[in-house]
Tab-separated table of C-alpha atoms and ligand atoms in Angstrom:
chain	number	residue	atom	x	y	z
A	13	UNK	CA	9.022	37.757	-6.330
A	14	UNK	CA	10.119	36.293	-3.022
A	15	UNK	CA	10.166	32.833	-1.243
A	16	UNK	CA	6.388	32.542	0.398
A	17	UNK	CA	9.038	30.459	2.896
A	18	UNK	CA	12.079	32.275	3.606
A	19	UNK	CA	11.730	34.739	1.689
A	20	UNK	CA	14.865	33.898	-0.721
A	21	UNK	CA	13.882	36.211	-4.042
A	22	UNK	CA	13.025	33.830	-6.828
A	23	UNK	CA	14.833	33.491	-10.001
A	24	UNK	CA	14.946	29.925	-11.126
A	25	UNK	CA	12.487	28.106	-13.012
A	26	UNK	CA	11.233	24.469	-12.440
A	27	UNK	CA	8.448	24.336	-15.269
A	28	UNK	CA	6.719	26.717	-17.209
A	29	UNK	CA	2.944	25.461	-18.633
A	30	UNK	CA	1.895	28.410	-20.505
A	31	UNK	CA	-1.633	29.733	-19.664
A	32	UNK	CA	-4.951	28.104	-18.309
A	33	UNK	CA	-8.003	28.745	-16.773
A	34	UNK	CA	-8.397	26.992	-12.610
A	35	UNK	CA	-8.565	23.873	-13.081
A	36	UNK	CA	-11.746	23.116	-11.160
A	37	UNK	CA	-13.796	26.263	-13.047
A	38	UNK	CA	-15.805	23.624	-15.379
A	39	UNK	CA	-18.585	25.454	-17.543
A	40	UNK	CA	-21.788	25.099	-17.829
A	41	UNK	CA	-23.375	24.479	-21.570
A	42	UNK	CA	-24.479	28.104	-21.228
A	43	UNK	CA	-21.098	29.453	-20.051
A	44	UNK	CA	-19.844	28.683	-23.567
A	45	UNK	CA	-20.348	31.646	-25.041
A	46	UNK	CA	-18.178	33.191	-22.509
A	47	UNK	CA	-14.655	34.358	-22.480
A	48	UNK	CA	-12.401	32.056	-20.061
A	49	UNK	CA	-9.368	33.893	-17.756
A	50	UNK	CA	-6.133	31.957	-18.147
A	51	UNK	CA	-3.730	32.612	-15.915
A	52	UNK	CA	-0.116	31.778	-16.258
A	53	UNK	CA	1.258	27.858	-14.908
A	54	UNK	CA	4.695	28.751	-14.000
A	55	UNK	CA	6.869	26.889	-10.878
A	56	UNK	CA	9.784	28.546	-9.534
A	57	UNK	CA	12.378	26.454	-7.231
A	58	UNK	CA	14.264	28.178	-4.354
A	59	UNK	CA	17.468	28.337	-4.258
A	60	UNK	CA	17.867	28.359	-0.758
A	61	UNK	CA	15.210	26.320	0.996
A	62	UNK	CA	14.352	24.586	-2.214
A	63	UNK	CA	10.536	25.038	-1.606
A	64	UNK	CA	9.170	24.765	-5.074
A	65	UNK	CA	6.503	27.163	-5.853
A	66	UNK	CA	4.129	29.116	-8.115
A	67	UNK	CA	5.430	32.380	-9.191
A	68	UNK	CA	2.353	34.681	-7.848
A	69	UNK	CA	-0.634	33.824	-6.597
A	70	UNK	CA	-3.375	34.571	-8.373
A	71	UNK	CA	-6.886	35.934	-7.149
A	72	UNK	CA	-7.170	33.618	-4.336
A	73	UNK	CA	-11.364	33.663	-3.732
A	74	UNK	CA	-11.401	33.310	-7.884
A	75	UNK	CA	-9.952	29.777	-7.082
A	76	UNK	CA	-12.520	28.313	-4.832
A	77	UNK	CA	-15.887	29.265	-6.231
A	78	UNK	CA	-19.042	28.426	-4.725
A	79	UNK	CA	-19.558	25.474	-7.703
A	80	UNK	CA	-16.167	24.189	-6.706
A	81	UNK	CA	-16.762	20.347	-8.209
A	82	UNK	CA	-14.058	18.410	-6.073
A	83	UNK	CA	-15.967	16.020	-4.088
A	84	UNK	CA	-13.826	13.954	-1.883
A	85	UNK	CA	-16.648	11.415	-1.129
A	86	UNK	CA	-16.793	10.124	-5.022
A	87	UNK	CA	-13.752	8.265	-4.578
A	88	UNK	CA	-13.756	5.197	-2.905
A	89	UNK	CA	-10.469	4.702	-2.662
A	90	UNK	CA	-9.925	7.962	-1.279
A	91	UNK	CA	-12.905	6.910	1.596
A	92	UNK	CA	-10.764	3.675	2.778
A	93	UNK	CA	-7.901	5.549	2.809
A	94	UNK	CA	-9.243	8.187	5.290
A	95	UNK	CA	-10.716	5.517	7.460
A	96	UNK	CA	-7.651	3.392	7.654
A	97	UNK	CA	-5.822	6.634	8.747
A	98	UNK	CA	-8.426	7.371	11.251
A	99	UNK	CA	-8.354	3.881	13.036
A	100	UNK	CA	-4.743	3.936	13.162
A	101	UNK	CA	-4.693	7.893	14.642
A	102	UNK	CA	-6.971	7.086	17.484
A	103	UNK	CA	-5.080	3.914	18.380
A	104	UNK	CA	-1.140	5.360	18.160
A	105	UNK	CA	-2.512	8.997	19.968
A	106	UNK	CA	-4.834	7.196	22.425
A	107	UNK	CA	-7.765	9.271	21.267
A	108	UNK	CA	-10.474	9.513	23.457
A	109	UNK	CA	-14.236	10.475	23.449
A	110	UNK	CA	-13.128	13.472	25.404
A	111	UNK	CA	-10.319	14.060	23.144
A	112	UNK	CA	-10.993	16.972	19.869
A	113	UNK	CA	-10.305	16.662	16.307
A	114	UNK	CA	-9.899	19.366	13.484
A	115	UNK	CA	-9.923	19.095	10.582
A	116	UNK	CA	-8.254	21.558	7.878
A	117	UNK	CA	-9.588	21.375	4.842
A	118	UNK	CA	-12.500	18.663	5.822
A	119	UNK	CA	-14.230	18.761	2.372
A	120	UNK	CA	-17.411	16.828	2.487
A	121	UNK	CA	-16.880	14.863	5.661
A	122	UNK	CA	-15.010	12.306	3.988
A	123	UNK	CA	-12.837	12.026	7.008
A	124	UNK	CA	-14.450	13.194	9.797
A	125	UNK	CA	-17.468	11.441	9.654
A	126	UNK	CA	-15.465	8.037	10.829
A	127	UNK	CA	-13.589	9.978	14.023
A	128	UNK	CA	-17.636	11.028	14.591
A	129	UNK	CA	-18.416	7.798	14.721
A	130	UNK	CA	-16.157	6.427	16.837
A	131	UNK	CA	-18.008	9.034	19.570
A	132	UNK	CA	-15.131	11.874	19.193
A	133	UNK	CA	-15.719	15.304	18.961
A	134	UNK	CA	-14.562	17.066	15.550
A	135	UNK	CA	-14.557	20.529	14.063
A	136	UNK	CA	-14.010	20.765	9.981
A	137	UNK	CA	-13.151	23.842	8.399
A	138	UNK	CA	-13.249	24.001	5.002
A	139	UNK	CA	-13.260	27.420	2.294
A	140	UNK	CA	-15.660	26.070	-0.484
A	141	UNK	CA	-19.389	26.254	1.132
A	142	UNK	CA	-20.528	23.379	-1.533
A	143	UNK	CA	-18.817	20.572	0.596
A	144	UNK	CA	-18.808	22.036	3.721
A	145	UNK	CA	-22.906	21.668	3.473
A	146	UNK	CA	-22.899	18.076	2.558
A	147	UNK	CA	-20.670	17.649	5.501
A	148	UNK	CA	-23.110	19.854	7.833
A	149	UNK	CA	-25.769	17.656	6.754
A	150	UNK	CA	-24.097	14.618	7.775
A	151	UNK	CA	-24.376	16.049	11.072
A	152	UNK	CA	-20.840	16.669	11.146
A	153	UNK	CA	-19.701	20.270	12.758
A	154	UNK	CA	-18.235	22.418	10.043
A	155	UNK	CA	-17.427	26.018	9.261
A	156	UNK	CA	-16.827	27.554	5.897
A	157	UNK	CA	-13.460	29.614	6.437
A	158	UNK	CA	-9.513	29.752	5.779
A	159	UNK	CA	-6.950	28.395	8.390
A	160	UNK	CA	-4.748	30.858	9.506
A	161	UNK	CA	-3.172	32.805	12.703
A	162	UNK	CA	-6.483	34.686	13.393
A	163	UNK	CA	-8.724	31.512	13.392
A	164	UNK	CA	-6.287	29.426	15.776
A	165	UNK	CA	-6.375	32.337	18.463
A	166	UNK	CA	-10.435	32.165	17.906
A	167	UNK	CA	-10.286	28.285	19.110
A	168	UNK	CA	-7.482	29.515	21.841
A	169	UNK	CA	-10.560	31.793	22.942
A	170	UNK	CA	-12.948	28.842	22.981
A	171	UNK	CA	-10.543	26.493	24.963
A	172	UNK	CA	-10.732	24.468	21.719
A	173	UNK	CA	-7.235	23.685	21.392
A	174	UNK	CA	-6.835	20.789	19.371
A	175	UNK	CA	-5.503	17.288	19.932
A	176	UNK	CA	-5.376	16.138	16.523
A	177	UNK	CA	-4.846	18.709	14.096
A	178	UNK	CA	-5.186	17.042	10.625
A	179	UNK	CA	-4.464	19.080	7.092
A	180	UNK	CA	-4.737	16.712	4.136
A	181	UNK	CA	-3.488	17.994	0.558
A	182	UNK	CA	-4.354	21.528	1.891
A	183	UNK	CA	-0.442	22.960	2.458
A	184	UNK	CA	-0.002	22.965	-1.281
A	185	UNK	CA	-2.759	25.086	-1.457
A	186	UNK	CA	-1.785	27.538	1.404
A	187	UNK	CA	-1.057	31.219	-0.004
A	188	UNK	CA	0.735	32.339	2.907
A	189	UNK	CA	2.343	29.352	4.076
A	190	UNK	CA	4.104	31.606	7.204
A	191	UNK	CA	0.531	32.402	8.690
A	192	UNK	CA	-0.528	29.115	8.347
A	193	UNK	CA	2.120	26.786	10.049
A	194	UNK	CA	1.753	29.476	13.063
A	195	UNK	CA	-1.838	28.794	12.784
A	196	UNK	CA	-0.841	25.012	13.491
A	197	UNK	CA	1.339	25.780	16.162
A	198	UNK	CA	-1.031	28.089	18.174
A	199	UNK	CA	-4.411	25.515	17.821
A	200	UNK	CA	-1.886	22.338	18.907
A	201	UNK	CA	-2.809	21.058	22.475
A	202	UNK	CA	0.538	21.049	24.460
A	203	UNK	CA	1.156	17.095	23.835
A	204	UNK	CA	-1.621	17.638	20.878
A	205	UNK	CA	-0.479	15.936	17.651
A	206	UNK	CA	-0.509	17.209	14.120
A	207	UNK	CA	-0.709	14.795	10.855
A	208	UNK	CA	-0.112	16.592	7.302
A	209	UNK	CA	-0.220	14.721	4.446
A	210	UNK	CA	0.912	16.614	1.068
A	211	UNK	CA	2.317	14.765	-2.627
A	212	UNK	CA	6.255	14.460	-2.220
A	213	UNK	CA	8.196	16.826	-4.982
A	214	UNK	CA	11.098	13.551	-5.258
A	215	UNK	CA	7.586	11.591	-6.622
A	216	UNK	CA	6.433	14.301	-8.838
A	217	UNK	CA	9.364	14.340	-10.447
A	218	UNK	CA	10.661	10.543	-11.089
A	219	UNK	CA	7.252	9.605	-12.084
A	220	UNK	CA	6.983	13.160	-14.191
A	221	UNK	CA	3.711	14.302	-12.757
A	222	UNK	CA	3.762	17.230	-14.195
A	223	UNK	CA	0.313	17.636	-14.561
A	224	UNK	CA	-0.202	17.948	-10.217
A	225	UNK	CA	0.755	21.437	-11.064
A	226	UNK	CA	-2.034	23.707	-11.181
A	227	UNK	CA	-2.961	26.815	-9.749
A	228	UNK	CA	-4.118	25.978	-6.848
A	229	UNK	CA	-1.507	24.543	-6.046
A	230	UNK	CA	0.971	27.167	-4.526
A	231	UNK	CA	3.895	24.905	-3.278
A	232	UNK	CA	5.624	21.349	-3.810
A	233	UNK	CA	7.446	20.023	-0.479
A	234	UNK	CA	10.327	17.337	0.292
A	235	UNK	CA	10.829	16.468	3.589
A	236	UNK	CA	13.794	18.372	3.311
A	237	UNK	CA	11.975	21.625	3.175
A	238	UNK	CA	9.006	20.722	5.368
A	239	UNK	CA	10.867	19.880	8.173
A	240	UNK	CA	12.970	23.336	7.694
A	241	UNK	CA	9.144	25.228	7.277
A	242	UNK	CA	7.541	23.909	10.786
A	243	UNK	CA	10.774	24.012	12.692
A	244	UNK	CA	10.635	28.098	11.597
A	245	UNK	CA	7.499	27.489	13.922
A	246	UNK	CA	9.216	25.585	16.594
A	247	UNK	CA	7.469	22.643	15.409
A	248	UNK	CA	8.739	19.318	15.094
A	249	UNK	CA	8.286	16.634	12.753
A	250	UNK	CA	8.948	13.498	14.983
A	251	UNK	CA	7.620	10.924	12.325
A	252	UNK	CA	7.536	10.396	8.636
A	253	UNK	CA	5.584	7.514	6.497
A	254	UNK	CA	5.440	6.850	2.784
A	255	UNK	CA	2.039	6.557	1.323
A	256	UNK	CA	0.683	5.777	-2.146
A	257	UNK	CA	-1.663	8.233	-2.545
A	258	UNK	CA	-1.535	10.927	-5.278
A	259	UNK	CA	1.277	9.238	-6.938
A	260	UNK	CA	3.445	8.943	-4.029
A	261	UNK	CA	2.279	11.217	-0.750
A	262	UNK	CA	4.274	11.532	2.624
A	263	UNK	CA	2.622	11.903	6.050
A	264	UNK	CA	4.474	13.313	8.603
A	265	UNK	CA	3.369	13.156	12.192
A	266	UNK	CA	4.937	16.571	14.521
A	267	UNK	CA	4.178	18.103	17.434
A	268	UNK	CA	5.558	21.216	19.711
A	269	UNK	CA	9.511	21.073	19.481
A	270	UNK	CA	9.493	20.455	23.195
A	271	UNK	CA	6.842	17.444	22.631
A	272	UNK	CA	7.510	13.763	24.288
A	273	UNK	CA	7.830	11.956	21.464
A	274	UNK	CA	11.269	10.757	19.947
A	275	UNK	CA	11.971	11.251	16.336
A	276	UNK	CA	11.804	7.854	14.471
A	277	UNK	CA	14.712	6.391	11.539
A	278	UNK	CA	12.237	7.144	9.243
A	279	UNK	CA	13.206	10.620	9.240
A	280	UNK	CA	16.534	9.692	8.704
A	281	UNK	CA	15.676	7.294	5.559
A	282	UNK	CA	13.513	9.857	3.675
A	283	UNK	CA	15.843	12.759	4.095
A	284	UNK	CA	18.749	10.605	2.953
A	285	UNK	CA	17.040	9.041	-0.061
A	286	UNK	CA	16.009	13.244	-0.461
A	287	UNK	CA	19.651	13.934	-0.916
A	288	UNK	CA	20.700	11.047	-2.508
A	289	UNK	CA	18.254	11.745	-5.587
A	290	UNK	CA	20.175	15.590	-5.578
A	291	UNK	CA	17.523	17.098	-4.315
A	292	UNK	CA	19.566	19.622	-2.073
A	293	UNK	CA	21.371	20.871	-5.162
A	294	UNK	CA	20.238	23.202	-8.269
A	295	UNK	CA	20.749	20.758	-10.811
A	296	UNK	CA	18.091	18.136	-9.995
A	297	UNK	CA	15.018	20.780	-10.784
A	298	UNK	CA	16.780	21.879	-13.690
A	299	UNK	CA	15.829	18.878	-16.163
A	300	UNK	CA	12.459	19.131	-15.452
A	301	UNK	CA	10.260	20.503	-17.920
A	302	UNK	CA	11.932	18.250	-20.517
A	303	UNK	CA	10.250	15.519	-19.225
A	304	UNK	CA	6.628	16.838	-19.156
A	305	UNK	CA	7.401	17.763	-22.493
A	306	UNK	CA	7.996	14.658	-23.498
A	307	UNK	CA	4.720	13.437	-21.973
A	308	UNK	CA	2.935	16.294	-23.684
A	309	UNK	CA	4.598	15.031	-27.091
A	310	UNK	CA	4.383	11.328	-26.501
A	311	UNK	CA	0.356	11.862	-26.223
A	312	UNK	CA	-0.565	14.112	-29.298
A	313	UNK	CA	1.565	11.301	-31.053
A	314	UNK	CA	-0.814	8.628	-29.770
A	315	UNK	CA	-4.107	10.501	-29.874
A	316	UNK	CA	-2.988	11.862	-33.511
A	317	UNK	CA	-2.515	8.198	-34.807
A	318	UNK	CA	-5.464	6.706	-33.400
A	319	UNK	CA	-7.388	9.717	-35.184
A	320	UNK	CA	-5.876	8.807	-38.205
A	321	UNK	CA	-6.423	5.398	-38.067
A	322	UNK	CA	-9.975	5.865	-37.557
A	323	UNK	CA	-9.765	4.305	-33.533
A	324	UNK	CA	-12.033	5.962	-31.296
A	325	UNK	CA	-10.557	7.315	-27.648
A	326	UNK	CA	-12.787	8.417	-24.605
A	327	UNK	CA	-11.087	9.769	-21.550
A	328	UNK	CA	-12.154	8.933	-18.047
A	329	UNK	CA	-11.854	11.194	-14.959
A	330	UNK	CA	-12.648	14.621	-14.795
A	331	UNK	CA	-10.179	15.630	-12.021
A	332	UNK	CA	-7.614	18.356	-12.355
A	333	UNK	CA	-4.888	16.602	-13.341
A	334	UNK	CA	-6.499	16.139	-16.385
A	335	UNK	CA	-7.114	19.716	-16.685
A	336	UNK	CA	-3.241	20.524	-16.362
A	337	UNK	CA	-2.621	17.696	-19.217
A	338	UNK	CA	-4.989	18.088	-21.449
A	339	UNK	CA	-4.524	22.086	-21.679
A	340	UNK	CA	-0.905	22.092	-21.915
A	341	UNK	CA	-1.063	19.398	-24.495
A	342	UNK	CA	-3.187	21.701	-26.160
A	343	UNK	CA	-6.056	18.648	-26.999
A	344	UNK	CA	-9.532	19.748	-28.092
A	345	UNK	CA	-12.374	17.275	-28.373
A	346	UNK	CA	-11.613	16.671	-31.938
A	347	UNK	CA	-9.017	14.271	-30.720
A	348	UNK	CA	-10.958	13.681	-27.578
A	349	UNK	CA	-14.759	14.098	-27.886
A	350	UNK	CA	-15.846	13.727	-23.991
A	351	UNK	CA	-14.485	12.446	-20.570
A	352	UNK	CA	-16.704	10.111	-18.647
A	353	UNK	CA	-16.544	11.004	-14.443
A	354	UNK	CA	-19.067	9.389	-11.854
A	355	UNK	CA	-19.267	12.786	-10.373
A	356	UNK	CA	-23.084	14.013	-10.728
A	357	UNK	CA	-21.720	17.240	-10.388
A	358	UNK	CA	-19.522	17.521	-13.157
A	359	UNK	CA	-20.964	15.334	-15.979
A	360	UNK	CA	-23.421	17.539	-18.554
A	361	UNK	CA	-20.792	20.086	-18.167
A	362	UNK	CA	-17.400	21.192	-20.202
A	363	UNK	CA	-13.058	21.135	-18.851
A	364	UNK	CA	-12.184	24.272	-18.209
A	365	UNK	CA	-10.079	25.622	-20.838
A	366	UNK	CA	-10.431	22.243	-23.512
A	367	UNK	CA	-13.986	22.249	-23.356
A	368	UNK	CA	-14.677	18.988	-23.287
A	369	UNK	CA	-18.010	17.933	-22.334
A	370	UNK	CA	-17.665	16.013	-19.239
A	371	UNK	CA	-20.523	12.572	-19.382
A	372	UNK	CA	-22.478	10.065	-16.991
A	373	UNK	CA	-20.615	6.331	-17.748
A	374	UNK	CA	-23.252	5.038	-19.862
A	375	UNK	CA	-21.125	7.070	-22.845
A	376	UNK	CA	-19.227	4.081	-22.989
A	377	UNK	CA	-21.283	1.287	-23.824
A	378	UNK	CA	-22.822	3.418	-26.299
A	379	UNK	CA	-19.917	4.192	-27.914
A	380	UNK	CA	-17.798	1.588	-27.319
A	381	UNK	CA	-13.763	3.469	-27.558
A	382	UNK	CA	-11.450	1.642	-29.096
A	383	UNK	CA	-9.086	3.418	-25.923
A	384	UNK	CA	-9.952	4.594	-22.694
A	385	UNK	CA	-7.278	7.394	-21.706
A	386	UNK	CA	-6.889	7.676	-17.588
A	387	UNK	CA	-6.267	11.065	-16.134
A	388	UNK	CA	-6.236	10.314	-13.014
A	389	UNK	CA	-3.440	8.121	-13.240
A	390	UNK	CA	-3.176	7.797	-8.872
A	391	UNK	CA	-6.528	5.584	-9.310
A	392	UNK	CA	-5.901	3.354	-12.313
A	393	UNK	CA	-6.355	0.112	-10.289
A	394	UNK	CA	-9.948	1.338	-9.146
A	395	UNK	CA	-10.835	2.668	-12.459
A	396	UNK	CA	-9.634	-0.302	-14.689
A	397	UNK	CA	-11.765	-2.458	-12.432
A	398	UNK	CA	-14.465	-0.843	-12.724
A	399	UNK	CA	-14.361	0.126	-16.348
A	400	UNK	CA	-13.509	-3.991	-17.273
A	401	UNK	CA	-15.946	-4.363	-19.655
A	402	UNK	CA	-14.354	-2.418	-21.961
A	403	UNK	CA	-12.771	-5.425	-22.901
A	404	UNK	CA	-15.626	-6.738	-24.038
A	405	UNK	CA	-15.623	-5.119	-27.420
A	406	UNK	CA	-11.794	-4.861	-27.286
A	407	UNK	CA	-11.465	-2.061	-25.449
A	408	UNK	CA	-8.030	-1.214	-24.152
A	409	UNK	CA	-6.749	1.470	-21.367
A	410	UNK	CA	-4.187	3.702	-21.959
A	411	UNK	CA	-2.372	5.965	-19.353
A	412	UNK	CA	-0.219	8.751	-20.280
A	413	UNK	CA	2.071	9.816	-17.073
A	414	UNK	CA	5.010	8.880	-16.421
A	415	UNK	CA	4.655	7.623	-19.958
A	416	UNK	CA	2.523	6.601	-22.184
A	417	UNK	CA	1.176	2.843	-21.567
A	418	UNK	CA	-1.130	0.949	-23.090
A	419	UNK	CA	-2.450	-1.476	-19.894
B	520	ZN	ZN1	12.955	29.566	0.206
């Protein structure tokens, strides 16, 4: 068991979570009388690069199934946030209608479909062929493959070198994250540009978001340790921003090591506030499962009093996170008979793992919870508004991470 970074072998442990099945595998009502494979939740931290990571991947292709339910487009906070990001790429680069976008990752077209519009040409990729079709169909070009080395010399066959590379969330879920950044470097236009936006480990752990961790989720970067990953690759990160998104996100904007563009004091700032949490020494990753323990604990103590009260809870949001909480915590839908989630795709069917059946939102006017728990606690403003009649009947939400809240 080696760094999938530097190589470093790997012997201390950030958090353990047991067993559980991939987090996006939801059953259908037939699948029920089927086993489930769990597969052991376990982060390692190196010692050297301090890339934290999970300990081995598991069967890659068994995590990105053709029913693969994570549709990008359902969120519509997630939608402004990719257009913002758009209009504010094609003004700082100076994109042009000659100029070419990829996309790694593209999903449904959330993205891509507002550079398309602005009359620029774009190529997604994307591994699950469920959204890369709804994509296709919005007209938007899109192939259903991995990034990696072999595709980048592909586009350096084409002449399709890009001048906007973006990859969104998707270096988390990279297996080999070696072939990958050299995939970056090759498809990179010489004063091409490359945005990467990924959930920043000093967030994960202040606000205890233990429940990110799943397994498709391979590896948990500071700035620290990015920087150190795409300079390997003669890469270099020449800007850095703080975003809100996931629960705390950075975005860091690099180019070819030898690229025009000076490094901004933002750099500075986020690697200083890096090291001035500890997070270039052994200690700070050592307290960690402590505190998703007491999440875990602080949560069966609320769900177990409201059952014996007689107070009903629903949950709302079918998203992964959830997955990762709700297995660890080890709650079955005796404490927590269903989970409302506008996706079409998931509702009628069961959480991997809890088996919870997942329902459309008119659950909750029928039977008006006492307590609506959040699991995806990144969109609580979006969801509270929405979900305000709750109040009505006295409804009240309730978020469990970083700790347990009643809003
Ligand atoms: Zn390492």
């Amino acid at each position: 068991m080696k760094c999938r970074f530097c190589a470093t072998p790997l012997d201390q442990v950030f958090l353990d979570l047991g067993c559980a099945p991939p987090s996006n595998a939801f059953l259908s009502a037939e699948a029920l009388g089927s086993p489930e494979v769990f597969y052991p939740l376990k982060l390692f931290v190196c010692t050297n690069c301090y890339l934290v990571q999970i300990d081995e991947v598991q069967s890659h292709n068994a995590m990105f199934t053709p029913d693969y339910a994570y549709f990008s487009s359902y969120s519509r906070t997630w939608l402004e946030h990719a257009q913002r990001y758009v209009e504010r790429a094609i003004a700082r680069l100076d994109l042009r209608s000659d100029s070419f976008v990829l996309e790694i990752a593209s999903n449904d077209g959330y993205l891509l479909q507002y550079v398309a519009a602005r009359g620029i040409s774009c190529l997604g990729i994307e591994p699950t062929a469920g959204t890369a079709q709804v994509a296709q169909a919005k007209g938007i070009e899109t192939l259903v493959r991995f990034f990696g080395r072999e595709f980048a010399l592909e586009l350096i066959g084409q002449r399709r070198q890009a001048d906007l590379i973006i990859a969104n969330n998707v270096l988390a879920h990279v297996p080999d994250l070696n072939d990958f950044i050299a995939g970056l470097k090759l498809a990179l236009a010489p004063e091409g540009t490359l945005t990467v936006e990924f959930p920043h480990l000093m967030e994960l752990v202040s606000q205890r978001q233990f429940d990110t961790v799943y397994h498709e989720h391979f590896s948990y970067f500071s700035l620290h340790t990015a920087c150190q990953a795409f300079a390997a690759h003669r890469l270099r990160v020449w800007d850095v921003e703080r975003l809100t998104t996931h629960g705390g996100s950075l975005r860091l904007w690099a180019g070819h090591q030898e690229c025009n563009r000076a490094d901004t004091a933002a750099i500075a700032e986020v690697l200083k506030s890096e090291a001035n949490a500890g997070m270039c020494d052994q200690s700070y990753y050592a307290g960690f499962q402590e505190q998703a323990n007491t999440v875990k604990n602080d949560l069966l103590e609320f769900l177990l009093a409201q059952k014996r009260g007689g107070l009903k809870v629903a949950a709302y949001g079918a998203a992964a996170k959830g997955n990762t909480l709700l297995n660890y915590s080890g709650v079955r839908s005796d404490l927590l008979p269903y989970v409302v989630d506008a996706s079409p795709h998931k509702q009628d069917r069961y959480l991997p793992g809890s088996r919870i059946p997942v329902v459309a939102e008119a659950a909750l006017s029928e039977h008006r919870p006492d307590y609506v728990l959040i699991l995806p606690w990144n969109l609580k403003e979006e969801i509270t508004e929405q979900l305000d009649y709750i109040r009505d009947w006295g409804g009240k939400f309730v978020t469990a991470v970083p700790r347990l809240e009643i809003l």
